[in-house]
Amino acid sequence: MLKTRTGILLLAPAIVLMVALLVLPVGYLIRFSFYLGQTGVQTSGGFTFANYVRLFGDGFYLAILWKTLWVSFVVTVVSAITGYPLAHFMWKAAKRWRAPFTILVLSPLLVSIVISSYGWIVILGNNGVVNQLLQFLGLTTAPVKLMYTNFAIVVGLVHIVTPFMVLSILAALEKIDPLLNEAAATLGANRFRTLWHIILPLALPGIGAGTTIVFCLAISAYVTPAVMGGSGPNFITTLIYHQFVTLFNWPFGATVAAVLLAVALTVVFLYVRVLSRLGAAAPAAR
Amino acid sequence: MTRLFHLLIGLLAAFILAPIVVVVVASFSARTVPEFPPSQWSFRWYEHALNQAIFVNSAVNSLWLAAVATLLATPLALAVAYAIVRGRFPGRDALQTFLLAPLIVPSIVIGLSILLALATLGVRDIGLRLVGAHVLITFPYLVRTIMASLVRLDPMIEEAARTLGAPPLRTFLSITLPLVRPGIIAGMLFAFIVSFDNVSLSLFLTNARTNTLPLAILSYLEFNFDPSIAAISTMLVVLSLTIAVVLERVVGLRKVVGA
Amino acid sequence: MTAVSLQNITKTYGETRAIDNLSLEIASGEFLTLLGPSGCGKTTTLRAIAGLVVQDSGSVKIGGVDLSAVPTHKRNIGMVFQSHALFPHMTVADNVAFGLRMRGMAKDQREAEVEKALDLVRLPGYGSRFPSQLSGGQQQRVALARALVINPSVLLLDEPFGALDRKLRETMQVELRELTRRIGITAVFVTHDQEEALMLSDRIAVMNAGRIEQLGSPAAIFEAPATRFVADFMGVANLIRARVAAVNGAHVNLEAGSLRLLAPRVDGLSAGGEIDVAIRAERMALDAAGMAGENAARGRILSAVYHGNLTTYEIDAGGQRLTAREASAPGTGGTRFRAGDEVTLRWAPEAVRVLLS
C-alpha cells in the first residue's frame, strides 16, 4: 500500500490544476452572474439578482429554457428506446461481431460533432437525401422542412448520445448471470416474459445511468442546436454564446451558464440519491 | 422475432453510420453543393480544402493543441490513478468523484469560466488558455483508462518486486509502468481525439486568427456549403477510425471510454 | 539459533485486530506453518515479516536484527505468493534474475545463478519462455526459484499451492518439503489446509482471531489439540461438554448426560467442574453387541456415509450425537451398519482429550 505522504504528493498537482482551472473559475463565473454587465469583463453597480430576475421573468428566455429541457427529455427517452436493443445485441452477439459493432456504436463519439452535423444537413436539407427520396417516391412534391427544426436537433443529439446510452446499459447487462435466462426458461417463461420480468429490471441501473449522462450531455450540447436548429438563440447553450459573443453581455451570459450548471448538477444529484436508495433497498442487485 | 430484431439492429446501425457515410461519399462530388450520391465524381474538393490556409493552419493548431494537452495531462493522470488505486485514505471516493468533475460540468461552462477568469487576470495568451482548458477535459478520460488497467494489475506483482529488493520508484518504473503501458497509450490516443474534436470548450477561447479545426469548419459552414468540408471531414474520419481500430486491437475500445 | 523472532506484534484495521499481541520464535532451518481459517491473521503475520504490512506495535527481528523500521526491499526475504505474481512482461530467466539485478550482481554471474536456481526447481532450459507459456505448477516453481536465488534469510510462502489442483498440489508439496530440507532454509508457510500443514511442517502454529492458539509439532497438534478451536479445526468430530464426576489417581471420571467417560488426568480439574473433551471419530470402535458403561455407549445409527476407504457413521447415543469413522468393510457394499441399527461404541481412555477452556 501507498504511504499517505506519497499519495498526497501524487495527487497534489492534479488537485492544484482542478482548483485553478475549474473550481475557482466556475466560482468566479457564478459570482459574476450577480453583477450587471457593461461590456465584456466590465461590470457596473453592486451585488444584484437582476440578471436572474430578467432571465426568469422574460417569456423569450423562459421559452428557450423550456425548449432545451423538453428537447433534451425527448432525446433521452428516444435514445433509451433505441439504445436498449443495440446494447442487448452487443451483449448477446457472437464474438466476431463484437469488435466491429463496438467501433460502429462508438463512432459518433470518435468523429467530430461538426462532421456528423454536416452529414445531417446533407441528409435532412431541402435538397437532401430524405427529401429527394420522398419526392422520388411521389409522397410529396414540395420539399418537407426537416432541417433547422426541433426534429433535426433531436435526430442530431440522439446520434451523438447513443454511445453513452448503449455502453451504460451494456455495463448493467454484462453483470447479469447468463444462467438467469436459462433458469427463467426452465420455469416456463417465454422470451418476452424473461425480457420483461428478468432482464429489463436488472438493466434498470444501466438505463438510469445512461439517461442521466444523456440528459446532461443534451442540455449542454452546443454544436447540434447551433448548426441544425434554426437561426438565433434556440437552446441554453446558444443563448449563452449569443450573450457572450454577439451581445457582449458577459454577466447575463454567466447567469444563463450558472443555470445550466445548476440543472446538470441537480440531475446528477437526483440520480445519486435514487441510486443510494436503490442500493440500500437491494444491496444484492449491485 | 429474431429476424425482426436483426432488422431493427440493421436500421439503427444505418442511422448511426448515415451522416458519416454521406459525408464521405459526398466529398467525391464534383459539383459545388454536396450530393448523395454524386452525379459526377472528382477529387477537386480535397485539393480545394488543402489549399485553404484557414483549414491547414487550424489543423496544425489542433494537432499541436491535442498533442501538448495530452502530453501534459498524462503524467498528472498517471499519478492520480496510481494514488487512487493503490492508496487507502479517507475521502478516496469523494476525491475520485471530484477529479472526474470535468465530465459532469458542461464543457461550455468550463470554457466560459476559464475565459472569464483569465480575462479578469489579464491573461490574453490564446495558446496558454487553450492548453489549460484542454488538459482539464482530457484529464478525466486519462484517469479512467489508466485506473482501469491499474485495477487489473495484481498488486502482488508489485509486492513481489519489493520482496526481491526493488525500491518503490524502481518497482514502479520496471514493473508497474511496463504493465500498464497499453492502458496509458490507449488513454492518450483517446484524449487526443477528445481534444482534437472539442468544440464547446474552445468556442470561447479562440479567435479568428488562432482557431482549431472543428471551429474553423463550423465558421466556414456558416457562409459556405461546398463539399470541401466533406473532404476535410473524410480525412478526419479516416484518422479517427484508424485510431479506433488500433485502440480496439490493443486494449478494447470500451475500456477506454470507461462506461 | 533463532532466525525470525516476532515480539508482541499487534495490527488493527479499523475495529478488527488482525494480529493480537503475537509473539513467535522460528529456529534457523525450521519449516514453520501458520495454520488457520481465513481471517485468522496468518497472512497478515506473514506480510508483517515481509514488511508489506507495518505492525502498529511490536518488533520483527530477522537474524537478530530489528527490522521493524526497515522497508521490504531491504529485508532480504524471499516470498512466494498464491497467485505466483510472476512478472508477465519478463522471461523466466529475467524473472529469476530480477532480485540479483536489484543487488547489483554482474551479468555473467547472474546468468550462472539463474541457471542453478532453475536446475534446483527442475526447470532447466526454461529460461527463455514467458510465464504465460508455463503450466500452473511450472509457474509456481519459477516463483520459488525467483525467491530462492537471492539466498534469502527466510523464505515466506503464502498459500503457494492454493490455486493448483489436488494431484499437482501433492506433488509440489513433496518437492517443496524435500527442497527446503536439502538447502536447509528457514521457511514460514501459510495455509488453511490442515493436511498440507501436517505433512510439510516441523512445527505448526494454529491461529485464531489474530492469536496463536497452539504451537507444536504436527503430531502434537493432531494428537493432542489444546483447545476446542484447534480440535475443531483439526477435524475432531466429537466435542463433548462434560461434568467432572471424580478425580482419582491417573484418571478422571466424566459425565455428559447418560454418557460416562474415563480420561487421563490433567492438572486443574476438580469434581463438579465443567470441561470440554475431544474424541477423534476414528478412535471410536463400533460393535453390534455390547453394553453401555465407562467409555462405552449404546446408540442407534442415524446415517452411514461411505466415502471410499472410510465410512462415517452418525450415532444417537442417548441424546448425545457421536461420530465414528472406520475403514470400509470390503465385500459388504462398504457399510457394516445401516441407519436404524443398534450398535455399541467403545473408546480407550487415551482417546479422550481434555481441552483447555
Coordinates of N, CA and C in Angstrom, one line a residue, chain B residues 33-181:
Chain B
V33 N -22.3 21.9 -54.6 CA -23.1 21.5 -53.4 C -22.9 20.0 -53.2
P34 N -22.8 19.6 -52.0 CA -22.7 18.2 -51.7 C -23.9 17.4 -52.2
E35 N -23.6 16.3 -52.9 CA -24.7 15.5 -53.4 C -24.5 14.0 -52.9
F36 N -25.6 13.4 -52.7 CA -25.5 12.0 -52.3 C -26.6 11.2 -53.1
P37 N -26.2 10.3 -53.9 CA -24.8 10.1 -54.4 C -24.5 11.1 -55.4
P38 N -23.2 11.4 -55.6 CA -22.7 12.5 -56.5 C -23.1 12.1 -57.9
S39 N -23.5 13.2 -58.7 CA -23.8 12.9 -60.1 C -22.5 12.8 -60.9
Q40 N -21.5 13.6 -60.5 CA -20.2 13.4 -61.1 C -19.2 13.3 -59.9
W41 N -18.1 12.5 -60.2 CA -17.2 12.2 -59.2 C -15.9 13.0 -59.4
S42 N -15.2 13.5 -58.3 CA -13.9 14.1 -58.5 C -13.2 14.3 -57.2
F43 N -12.0 14.6 -57.3 CA -11.2 14.9 -56.1 C -11.0 16.4 -55.8
R44 N -11.7 17.2 -56.6 CA -11.4 18.6 -56.6 C -11.5 19.2 -55.3
W45 N -12.5 18.8 -54.4 CA -12.7 19.4 -53.1 C -11.6 19.1 -52.1
Y46 N -10.9 18.0 -52.4 CA -9.8 17.7 -51.5 C -8.7 18.7 -51.8
E47 N -8.5 18.9 -53.1 CA -7.5 19.9 -53.5 C -7.8 21.3 -52.9
H48 N -9.1 21.6 -53.1 CA -9.6 22.9 -52.7 C -9.4 23.1 -51.2
A49 N -9.8 22.1 -50.4 CA -9.7 22.2 -49.0 C -8.2 22.3 -48.5
L50 N -7.3 21.5 -49.1 CA -5.9 21.6 -48.7 C -5.2 22.9 -49.1
N51 N -5.9 23.6 -50.0 CA -5.3 24.9 -50.5 C -5.8 26.1 -49.6
Q52 N -6.8 25.8 -48.7 CA -7.3 26.9 -47.9 C -6.4 27.0 -46.7
A53 N -5.8 28.2 -46.5 CA -4.9 28.4 -45.4 C -5.6 28.2 -44.1
I54 N -6.9 28.6 -44.0 CA -7.6 28.5 -42.7 C -7.7 27.1 -42.2
F55 N -7.9 26.2 -43.1 CA -8.1 24.8 -42.7 C -6.7 24.2 -42.3
V56 N -5.7 24.5 -43.2 CA -4.4 23.9 -42.9 C -3.8 24.5 -41.6
N57 N -3.9 25.8 -41.4 CA -3.4 26.4 -40.2 C -4.1 25.9 -38.9
S58 N -5.5 25.8 -39.0 CA -6.2 25.4 -37.8 C -6.0 23.9 -37.6
A59 N -5.8 23.2 -38.6 CA -5.5 21.7 -38.4 C -4.1 21.6 -37.7
V60 N -3.2 22.4 -38.1 CA -1.9 22.4 -37.4 C -2.1 22.8 -35.9
N61 N -2.8 23.9 -35.7 CA -3.1 24.3 -34.3 C -3.8 23.1 -33.5
S62 N -4.8 22.5 -34.1 CA -5.5 21.4 -33.4 C -4.5 20.3 -33.1
L63 N -3.7 19.9 -34.0 CA -2.8 18.8 -33.8 C -1.8 19.1 -32.6
W64 N -1.3 20.4 -32.7 CA -0.4 20.8 -31.6 C -1.1 20.8 -30.3
L65 N -2.3 21.4 -30.3 CA -3.0 21.5 -29.0 C -3.3 20.2 -28.4
A66 N -3.8 19.3 -29.3 CA -4.2 17.9 -28.8 C -2.9 17.2 -28.3
A67 N -1.8 17.4 -29.0 CA -0.6 16.7 -28.6 C -0.1 17.2 -27.3
V68 N 0.0 18.5 -27.2 CA 0.6 19.2 -25.9 C -0.4 18.9 -24.7
A69 N -1.7 19.1 -24.9 CA -2.6 18.8 -23.8 C -2.5 17.4 -23.3
T70 N -2.4 16.4 -24.3 CA -2.4 15.0 -23.9 C -1.1 14.7 -23.2
L71 N 0.0 15.3 -23.7 CA 1.3 15.0 -23.0 C 1.4 15.6 -21.6
L72 N 0.8 16.8 -21.4 CA 0.8 17.4 -20.1 C -0.1 16.7 -19.2
A73 N -1.3 16.2 -19.7 CA -2.3 15.6 -18.8 C -1.9 14.2 -18.4
T74 N -1.1 13.5 -19.2 CA -0.8 12.1 -19.0 C -0.1 11.8 -17.6
P75 N 1.0 12.5 -17.4 CA 1.7 12.3 -16.1 C 0.8 12.6 -14.9
L76 N 0.1 13.7 -15.0 CA -0.9 14.1 -13.9 C -1.9 12.9 -13.7
A77 N -2.4 12.4 -14.8 CA -3.4 11.4 -14.7 C -2.8 10.1 -14.1
L78 N -1.6 9.8 -14.6 CA -0.9 8.6 -14.1 C -0.7 8.7 -12.6
A79 N -0.3 9.8 -12.1 CA 0.0 10.0 -10.7 C -1.3 9.8 -9.9
V80 N -2.4 10.4 -10.4 CA -3.7 10.4 -9.7 C -4.2 9.0 -9.7
A81 N -4.2 8.3 -10.9 CA -4.7 7.0 -11.0 C -4.0 6.0 -10.0
Y82 N -2.7 6.2 -10.0 CA -1.9 5.3 -9.1 C -2.3 5.6 -7.6
A83 N -2.4 6.8 -7.3 CA -2.7 7.2 -5.9 C -4.1 6.6 -5.5
I84 N -5.0 6.7 -6.4 CA -6.4 6.3 -6.1 C -6.5 4.8 -6.0
V85 N -5.9 4.1 -7.0 CA -6.0 2.6 -7.0 C -5.2 2.0 -5.9
R86 N -3.9 2.5 -5.6 CA -3.1 1.8 -4.7 C -3.1 2.4 -3.3
G87 N -3.7 3.6 -3.1 CA -3.8 4.2 -1.8 C -5.0 3.9 -1.0
R88 N -4.9 3.9 0.3 CA -6.1 3.7 1.1 C -6.1 5.0 2.1
F89 N -7.0 5.9 1.7 CA -7.0 7.1 2.6 C -8.5 7.5 2.7
P90 N -8.8 8.3 3.8 CA -10.2 8.7 3.9 C -10.6 9.7 2.8
G91 N -11.8 9.7 2.4 CA -12.2 10.6 1.3 C -11.8 10.2 -0.1
R92 N -11.4 8.9 -0.2 CA -10.9 8.5 -1.5 C -12.0 8.5 -2.6
D93 N -13.2 8.1 -2.2 CA -14.3 8.1 -3.2 C -14.7 9.5 -3.6
A94 N -14.8 10.4 -2.6 CA -15.2 11.7 -2.8 C -14.1 12.4 -3.8
L95 N -12.9 12.1 -3.5 CA -11.8 12.7 -4.3 C -11.9 12.2 -5.8
Q96 N -12.2 10.9 -5.9 CA -12.3 10.4 -7.2 C -13.4 11.1 -8.0
T97 N -14.6 11.3 -7.3 CA -15.7 12.0 -8.0 C -15.2 13.4 -8.4
F98 N -14.6 14.1 -7.4 CA -14.1 15.4 -7.7 C -13.2 15.5 -8.9
L99 N -12.3 14.5 -9.0 CA -11.3 14.6 -10.1 C -12.0 14.2 -11.5
L100 N -13.1 13.6 -11.4 CA -13.8 13.3 -12.7 C -14.9 14.4 -13.0
A101 N -14.9 15.5 -12.2 CA -15.9 16.5 -12.3 C -15.9 17.2 -13.7
P102 N -14.7 17.3 -14.4 CA -14.8 17.9 -15.7 C -15.7 17.1 -16.7
L103 N -16.1 15.9 -16.3 CA -17.0 15.2 -17.2 C -18.5 15.6 -16.8
I104 N -18.7 16.0 -15.6 CA -20.1 16.4 -15.2 C -20.4 17.8 -15.6
V105 N -19.5 18.7 -15.3 CA -19.7 20.1 -15.5 C -19.8 20.3 -17.1
P106 N -20.8 20.9 -17.6 CA -20.9 21.1 -19.0 C -19.7 21.9 -19.6
S107 N -19.1 21.4 -20.7 CA -17.8 21.9 -21.1 C -18.0 23.4 -21.5
I108 N -19.2 23.8 -22.0 CA -19.4 25.2 -22.4 C -19.2 26.0 -21.1
V109 N -19.6 25.5 -20.0 CA -19.5 26.3 -18.7 C -18.0 26.4 -18.3
I110 N -17.3 25.3 -18.5 CA -15.8 25.3 -18.2 C -15.1 26.3 -19.1
G111 N -15.4 26.3 -20.4 CA -14.8 27.2 -21.3 C -15.0 28.6 -21.0
L112 N -16.3 28.9 -20.6 CA -16.7 30.3 -20.3 C -16.0 30.7 -19.0
S113 N -16.0 29.9 -18.0 CA -15.4 30.2 -16.7 C -13.9 30.5 -16.9
I114 N -13.2 29.7 -17.7 CA -11.8 30.0 -17.9 C -11.6 31.3 -18.7
L115 N -12.4 31.5 -19.7 CA -12.3 32.8 -20.4 C -12.4 34.0 -19.4
L116 N -13.5 33.9 -18.6 CA -13.8 35.0 -17.7 C -12.7 35.2 -16.7
A117 N -12.2 34.1 -16.1 CA -11.2 34.2 -15.0 C -9.9 34.7 -15.6
L118 N -9.5 34.2 -16.8 CA -8.2 34.6 -17.4 C -8.3 36.1 -17.9
A119 N -9.5 36.4 -18.4 CA -9.7 37.8 -18.9 C -9.5 38.8 -17.8
T120 N -10.1 38.4 -16.6 CA -10.0 39.3 -15.4 C -8.6 39.4 -14.9
L121 N -7.9 38.2 -15.0 CA -6.5 38.3 -14.6 C -5.6 38.9 -15.7
G122 N -6.2 39.2 -16.8 CA -5.4 39.9 -17.9 C -4.6 38.9 -18.7
V123 N -4.8 37.6 -18.6 CA -4.1 36.7 -19.5 C -4.8 36.6 -20.8
R124 N -4.0 37.1 -21.9 CA -4.6 37.1 -23.2 C -4.1 36.1 -24.1
D125 N -3.1 35.3 -23.6 CA -2.4 34.4 -24.5 C -3.4 33.2 -24.8
I126 N -3.8 33.1 -26.1 CA -4.8 32.1 -26.5 C -4.2 30.7 -26.4
G127 N -2.9 30.5 -26.7 CA -2.3 29.2 -26.6 C -2.4 28.7 -25.2
L128 N -2.0 29.5 -24.3 CA -2.0 29.2 -22.8 C -3.4 28.7 -22.4
R129 N -4.4 29.5 -22.7 CA -5.7 29.2 -22.1 C -6.3 28.0 -22.8
L130 N -6.0 27.8 -24.1 CA -6.5 26.6 -24.8 C -5.8 25.3 -24.2
V131 N -4.5 25.4 -24.0 CA -3.8 24.2 -23.4 C -4.4 23.9 -22.0
G132 N -4.5 24.9 -21.2 CA -5.0 24.7 -19.9 C -6.4 24.0 -19.9
A133 N -7.3 24.6 -20.7 CA -8.6 24.0 -20.8 C -8.6 22.6 -21.3
H134 N -7.8 22.3 -22.3 CA -7.8 21.0 -22.9 C -7.1 20.0 -22.0
V135 N -6.1 20.4 -21.2 CA -5.6 19.5 -20.2 C -6.7 19.1 -19.3
L136 N -7.5 20.1 -18.9 CA -8.6 19.8 -17.9 C -9.6 18.8 -18.4
I137 N -10.0 18.9 -19.7 CA -11.0 17.9 -20.2 C -10.4 16.6 -20.6
T138 N -9.2 16.6 -21.0 CA -8.6 15.2 -21.4 C -8.3 14.4 -20.1
F139 N -8.0 15.1 -19.1 CA -7.5 14.5 -17.8 C -8.4 13.4 -17.3
P140 N -9.8 13.7 -17.1 CA -10.6 12.6 -16.6 C -10.6 11.3 -17.4
Y141 N -10.6 11.5 -18.8 CA -10.5 10.3 -19.6 C -9.3 9.5 -19.4
L142 N -8.2 10.2 -19.2 CA -6.9 9.5 -19.0 C -6.9 8.8 -17.6
V143 N -7.4 9.5 -16.6 CA -7.5 8.9 -15.3 C -8.3 7.6 -15.3
R144 N -9.5 7.6 -16.0 CA -10.3 6.4 -16.1 C -9.6 5.3 -16.8
T145 N -9.0 5.6 -17.9 CA -8.4 4.5 -18.6 C -7.2 3.9 -17.9
I146 N -6.4 4.8 -17.3 CA -5.2 4.3 -16.6 C -5.6 3.5 -15.3
M147 N -6.7 4.0 -14.7 CA -7.2 3.3 -13.5 C -7.7 2.0 -13.9
A148 N -8.4 1.9 -15.0 CA -8.9 0.6 -15.4 C -7.8 -0.4 -15.6
S149 N -6.6 0.0 -16.1 CA -5.6 -1.0 -16.3 C -4.8 -1.3 -15.0
L150 N -4.7 -0.3 -14.1 CA -4.1 -0.5 -12.9 C -4.9 -1.4 -12.0
V151 N -6.2 -1.3 -12.0 CA -7.1 -2.2 -11.2 C -6.8 -3.6 -11.6
R152 N -6.6 -3.8 -12.9 CA -6.4 -5.2 -13.3 C -5.0 -5.8 -13.1
L153 N -4.1 -4.9 -12.6 CA -2.8 -5.3 -12.3 C -2.7 -5.8 -10.9
D154 N -2.4 -7.1 -10.7 CA -2.3 -7.7 -9.4 C -1.3 -7.0 -8.5
P155 N -1.7 -6.4 -7.4 CA -0.8 -5.7 -6.5 C 0.3 -6.6 -6.0
M156 N 0.1 -7.9 -6.0 CA 1.1 -8.8 -5.5 C 2.3 -8.8 -6.5
I157 N 2.1 -8.5 -7.7 CA 3.3 -8.4 -8.7 C 4.2 -7.3 -8.2
E158 N 3.7 -6.2 -7.8 CA 4.5 -5.1 -7.3 C 5.1 -5.5 -6.0
E159 N 4.4 -6.2 -5.1 CA 4.9 -6.6 -3.8 C 6.1 -7.6 -4.0
A160 N 5.9 -8.5 -5.0 CA 6.9 -9.5 -5.3 C 8.2 -8.7 -5.6
A161 N 8.1 -7.7 -6.5 CA 9.3 -6.9 -6.8 C 10.0 -6.3 -5.6
R162 N 9.1 -5.9 -4.7 CA 9.7 -5.2 -3.5 C 10.4 -6.3 -2.6
T163 N 9.8 -7.5 -2.5 CA 10.5 -8.5 -1.7 C 11.8 -8.9 -2.3
L164 N 11.9 -8.7 -3.6 CA 13.1 -9.1 -4.3 C 14.2 -8.0 -4.2
G165 N 13.8 -6.9 -3.5 CA 14.8 -5.9 -3.3 C 14.7 -4.6 -4.1
A166 N 13.5 -4.4 -4.8 CA 13.4 -3.2 -5.6 C 12.7 -2.1 -4.8
P167 N 13.4 -1.0 -4.7 CA 12.8 0.2 -4.0 C 11.5 0.6 -4.7
P168 N 10.6 1.4 -4.1 CA 9.3 1.8 -4.6 C 9.4 2.4 -6.1
L169 N 10.3 3.4 -6.3 CA 10.4 4.0 -7.6 C 10.8 3.0 -8.6
R170 N 11.8 2.2 -8.3 CA 12.3 1.2 -9.2 C 11.2 0.2 -9.6
T171 N 10.4 -0.2 -8.5 CA 9.3 -1.1 -8.8 C 8.3 -0.5 -9.8
F172 N 8.0 0.8 -9.5 CA 7.1 1.5 -10.4 C 7.6 1.5 -11.9
L173 N 8.9 1.8 -12.0 CA 9.5 2.0 -13.3 C 9.6 0.7 -14.1
S174 N 10.1 -0.3 -13.4 CA 10.4 -1.6 -14.1 C 9.3 -2.6 -14.1
I175 N 8.3 -2.4 -13.2 CA 7.2 -3.4 -13.1 C 5.9 -2.8 -13.5
T176 N 5.5 -1.8 -12.7 CA 4.1 -1.2 -12.9 C 4.0 -0.5 -14.3
L177 N 4.9 0.4 -14.6 CA 4.8 1.1 -15.8 C 4.7 0.3 -17.1
P178 N 5.7 -0.7 -17.3 CA 5.6 -1.5 -18.5 C 4.2 -2.3 -18.6
L179 N 3.7 -2.6 -17.4 CA 2.5 -3.5 -17.4 C 1.2 -2.6 -17.7
V180 N 1.2 -1.4 -17.4 CA 0.0 -0.5 -17.7 C 0.2 0.3 -18.9
R181 N 1.3 0.1 -19.6 CA 1.6 0.9 -20.8 C 0.5 0.9 -21.8

